[in-house]
Coordinates of C-alpha atoms in Angstrom, one line a residue:
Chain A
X1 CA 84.2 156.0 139.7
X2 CA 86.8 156.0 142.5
X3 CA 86.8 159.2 144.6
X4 CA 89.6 161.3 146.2
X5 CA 92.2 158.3 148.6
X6 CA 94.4 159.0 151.2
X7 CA 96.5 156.9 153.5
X8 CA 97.1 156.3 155.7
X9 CA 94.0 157.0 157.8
X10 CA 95.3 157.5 161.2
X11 CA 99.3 158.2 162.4
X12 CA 101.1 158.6 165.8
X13 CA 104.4 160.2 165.0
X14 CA 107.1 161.2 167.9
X15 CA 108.3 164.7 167.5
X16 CA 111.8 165.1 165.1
X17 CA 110.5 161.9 162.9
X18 CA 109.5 162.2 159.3
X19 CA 106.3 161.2 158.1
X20 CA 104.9 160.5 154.3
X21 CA 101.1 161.0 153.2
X22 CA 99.5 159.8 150.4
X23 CA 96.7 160.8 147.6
X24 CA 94.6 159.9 145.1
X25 CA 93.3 162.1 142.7
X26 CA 89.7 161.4 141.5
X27 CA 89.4 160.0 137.8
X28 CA 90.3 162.4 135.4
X29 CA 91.8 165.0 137.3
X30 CA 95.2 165.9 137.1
X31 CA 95.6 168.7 140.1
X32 CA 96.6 167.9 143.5
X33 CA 96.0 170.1 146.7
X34 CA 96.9 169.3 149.8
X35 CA 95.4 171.3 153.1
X36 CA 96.0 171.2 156.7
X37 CA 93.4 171.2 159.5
X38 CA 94.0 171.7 162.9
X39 CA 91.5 171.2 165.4
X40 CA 89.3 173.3 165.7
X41 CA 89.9 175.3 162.5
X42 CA 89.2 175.6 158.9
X43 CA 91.3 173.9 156.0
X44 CA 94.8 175.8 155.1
X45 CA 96.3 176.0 152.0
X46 CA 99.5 173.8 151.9
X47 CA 100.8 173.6 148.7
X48 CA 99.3 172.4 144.8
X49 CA 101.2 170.0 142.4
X50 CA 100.5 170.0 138.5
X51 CA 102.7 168.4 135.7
X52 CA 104.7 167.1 138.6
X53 CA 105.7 170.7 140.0
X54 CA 104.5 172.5 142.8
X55 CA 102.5 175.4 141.4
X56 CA 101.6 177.1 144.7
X57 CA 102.3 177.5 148.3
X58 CA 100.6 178.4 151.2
X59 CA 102.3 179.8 154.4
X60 CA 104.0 176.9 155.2
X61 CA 107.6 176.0 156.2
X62 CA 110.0 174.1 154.5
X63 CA 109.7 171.3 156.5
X64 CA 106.5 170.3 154.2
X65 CA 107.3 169.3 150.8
X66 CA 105.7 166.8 148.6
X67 CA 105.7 165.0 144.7
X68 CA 103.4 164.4 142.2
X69 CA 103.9 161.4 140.5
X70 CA 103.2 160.5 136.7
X71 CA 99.8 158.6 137.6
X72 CA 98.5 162.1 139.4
X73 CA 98.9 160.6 142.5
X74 CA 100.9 162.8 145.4
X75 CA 102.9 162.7 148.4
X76 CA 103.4 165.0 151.4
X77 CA 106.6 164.8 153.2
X78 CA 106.8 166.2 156.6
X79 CA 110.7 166.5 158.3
X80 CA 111.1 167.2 161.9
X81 CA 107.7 167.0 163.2
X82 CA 106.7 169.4 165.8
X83 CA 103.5 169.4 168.1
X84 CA 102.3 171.7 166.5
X85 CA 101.9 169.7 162.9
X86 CA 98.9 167.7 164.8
X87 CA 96.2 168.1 162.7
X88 CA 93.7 166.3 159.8
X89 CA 95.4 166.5 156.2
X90 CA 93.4 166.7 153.4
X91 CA 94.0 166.5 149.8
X92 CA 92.1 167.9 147.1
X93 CA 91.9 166.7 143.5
X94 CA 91.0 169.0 140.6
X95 CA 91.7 169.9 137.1
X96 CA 94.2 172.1 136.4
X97 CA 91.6 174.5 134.3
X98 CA 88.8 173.9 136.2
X99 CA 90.5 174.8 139.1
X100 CA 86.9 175.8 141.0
X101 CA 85.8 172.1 141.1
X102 CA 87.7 170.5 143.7
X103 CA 86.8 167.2 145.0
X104 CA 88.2 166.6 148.9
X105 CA 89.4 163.0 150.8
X106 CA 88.5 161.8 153.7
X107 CA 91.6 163.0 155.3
X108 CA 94.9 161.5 157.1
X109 CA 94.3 162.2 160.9
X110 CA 98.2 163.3 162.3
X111 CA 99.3 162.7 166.1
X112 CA 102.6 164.0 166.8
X113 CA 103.6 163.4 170.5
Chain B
X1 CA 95.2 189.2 150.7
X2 CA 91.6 187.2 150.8
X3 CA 89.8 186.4 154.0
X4 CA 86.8 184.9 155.3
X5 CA 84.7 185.4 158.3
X6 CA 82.5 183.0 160.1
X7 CA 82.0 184.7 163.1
X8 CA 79.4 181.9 164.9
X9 CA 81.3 179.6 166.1
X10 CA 78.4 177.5 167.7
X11 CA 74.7 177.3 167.2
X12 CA 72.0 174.9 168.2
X13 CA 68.7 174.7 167.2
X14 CA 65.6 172.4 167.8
X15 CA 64.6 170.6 164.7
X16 CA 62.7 171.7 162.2
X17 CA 64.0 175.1 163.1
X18 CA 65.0 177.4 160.4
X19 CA 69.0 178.5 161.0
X20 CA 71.5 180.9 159.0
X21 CA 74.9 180.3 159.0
X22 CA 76.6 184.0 158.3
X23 CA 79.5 184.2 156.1
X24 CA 81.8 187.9 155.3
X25 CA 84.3 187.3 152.8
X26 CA 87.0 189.8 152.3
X27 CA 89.3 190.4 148.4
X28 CA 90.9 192.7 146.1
X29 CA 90.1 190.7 143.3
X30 CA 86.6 191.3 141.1
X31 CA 86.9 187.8 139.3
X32 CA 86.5 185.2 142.7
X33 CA 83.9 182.0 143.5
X34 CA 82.8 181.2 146.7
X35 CA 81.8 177.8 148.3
X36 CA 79.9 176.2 151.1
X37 CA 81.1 173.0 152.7
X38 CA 79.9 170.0 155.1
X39 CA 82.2 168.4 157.3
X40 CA 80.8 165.5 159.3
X41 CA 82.4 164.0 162.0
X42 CA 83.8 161.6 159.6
X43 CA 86.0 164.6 158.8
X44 CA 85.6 164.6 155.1
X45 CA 84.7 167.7 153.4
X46 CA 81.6 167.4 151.3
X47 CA 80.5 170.2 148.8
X48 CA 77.4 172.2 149.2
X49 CA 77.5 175.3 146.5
X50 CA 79.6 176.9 144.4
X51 CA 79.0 180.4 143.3
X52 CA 80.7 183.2 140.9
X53 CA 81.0 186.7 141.9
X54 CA 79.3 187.7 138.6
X55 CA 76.0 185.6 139.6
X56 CA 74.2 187.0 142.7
X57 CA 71.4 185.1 142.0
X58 CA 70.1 183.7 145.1
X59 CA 69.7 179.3 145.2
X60 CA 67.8 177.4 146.4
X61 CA 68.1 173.6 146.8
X62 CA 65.9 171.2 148.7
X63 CA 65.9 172.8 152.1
X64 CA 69.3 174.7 151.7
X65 CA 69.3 178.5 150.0
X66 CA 72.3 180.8 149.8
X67 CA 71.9 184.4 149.7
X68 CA 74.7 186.5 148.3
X69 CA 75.1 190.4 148.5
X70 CA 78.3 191.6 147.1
X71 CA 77.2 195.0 148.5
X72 CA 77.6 193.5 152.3
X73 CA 80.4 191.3 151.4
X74 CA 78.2 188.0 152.4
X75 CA 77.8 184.8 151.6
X76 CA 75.4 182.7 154.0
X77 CA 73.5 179.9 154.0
X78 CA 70.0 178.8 155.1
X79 CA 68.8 175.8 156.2
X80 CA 65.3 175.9 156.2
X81 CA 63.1 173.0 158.8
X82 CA 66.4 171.5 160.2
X83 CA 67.3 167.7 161.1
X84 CA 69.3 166.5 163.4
X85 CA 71.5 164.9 160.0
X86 CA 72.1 168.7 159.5
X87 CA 74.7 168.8 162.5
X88 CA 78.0 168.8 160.9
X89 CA 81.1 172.1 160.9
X90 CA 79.9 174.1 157.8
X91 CA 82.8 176.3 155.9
X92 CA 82.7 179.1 153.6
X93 CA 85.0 179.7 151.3
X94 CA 86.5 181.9 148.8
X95 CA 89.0 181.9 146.0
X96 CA 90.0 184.6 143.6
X97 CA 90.1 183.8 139.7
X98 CA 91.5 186.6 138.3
X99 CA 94.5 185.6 135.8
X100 CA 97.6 185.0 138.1
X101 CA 95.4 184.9 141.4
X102 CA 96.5 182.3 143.7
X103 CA 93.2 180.3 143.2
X104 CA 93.4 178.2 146.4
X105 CA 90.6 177.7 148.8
X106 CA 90.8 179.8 151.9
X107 CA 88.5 179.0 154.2
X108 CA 86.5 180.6 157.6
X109 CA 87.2 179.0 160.7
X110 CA 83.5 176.9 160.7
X111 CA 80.4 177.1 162.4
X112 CA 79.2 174.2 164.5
X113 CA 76.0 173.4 163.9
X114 CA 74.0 171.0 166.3
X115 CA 70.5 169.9 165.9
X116 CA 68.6 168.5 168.8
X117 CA 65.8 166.2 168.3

């Protein structure tokens, strides 16, 4: 039973470009969250995608959007990267009414320079 | 808004030391679940405990217990004889549950713990 996949594992970005994450949702779960980590923190709340909608949003600019895709699978988009958008990226997989259960990857490790 | 407070940032113990990581949680909401979690240097976030607000039971598993007191607002975790495999950032977390709460994870900023040999 395949766990929670991301990709890439590691990116260098230049500041202004756009970059694209990916994840996997674990078997049988059709909730994607995605978090972002900078150094030295704890895990923020991003966004969530369900039925192929974003269902929630964290403090987070337009600049970060994402899809969900028929398979459960998701994307983060990121436009006009700043320094600041260095971190680790992690998305959680859950289901959608068993929300408390989430099931983390091992995280896409962002350089923007 | 919900909020939660690790406030060591660093410890390091010998091993087989006892060590308590602290953990203050802040809601409005009476319906909310909090969570302990490892994160290695591998960076991926493994999952330690989940707990209810309705269950203050205290747990106990292997050499890891959790001790919850709504009164104080806490949450923390014990590691009881500690080995250096024990170093890792630890997390709390918290999310409400009541019916149109926001339900993500919001996490403290992590205790590092080190274990020396």
């Amino acid at each position: 039973d395949a766990g929670v996949t991301q990709s890439p594992t590691h990116l260098i970005k230049t500041r202004g470009q756009q970059v694209t994450l990916r994840c996997s949702p674990k078997s049988g779960h059709d909730t994607v969250s995605w978090y972002q980590q900078a150094l030295g923190q704890g895990p923020q709340f991003i966004f969530q995608y369900y039925e192929e909608e974003e269902r929630q949003r964290g403090n987070f600019p337009d600049r970060f959007s994402g899809h969900q895709f028929p398979n459960y699978s998701s994307e983060l988009n990121v436009n006009a990267l700043l320094l600041g958008d260095s971190a680790l990226y992690l998305c959680a997989s859950s289901r959608f009414f068993s929300p408390y259960e989430q099931y983390f990857g091992p995280g896409t490790r962002l350089t923007v320079t | 808004a919900q909020k939660v407070t690790q406030a060591q940032t660093e410890i390091s113990v010998v091993e087989k030391e006892d060590v308590t990581l602290d953990c203050v949680y802040e809601t409005r909401d009476t319906t909310y679940y909090l969570f302990w979690y490892k994160q290695p240097p591998s960076g991926e976030l493994v999952f330690l405990i989940r707990r209810n607000s309705f269950d203050e039971q205290n747990e106990i598993s292997g050499r890891y217990s959790w001790n919850f007191q709504k009164s104080t607002s806490s949450f923390n975790f014990t590691i009881t004889a500690s080995q250096v495999v024990d170093s890792a950032v630890y997390f709390c977390a918290l999310s409400e549950a009541s019916p149109g709460s926001a339900r993500q994870l919001t996490f403290g900023s992590g205790t590092q713990l080190t274990v020396l040999p």
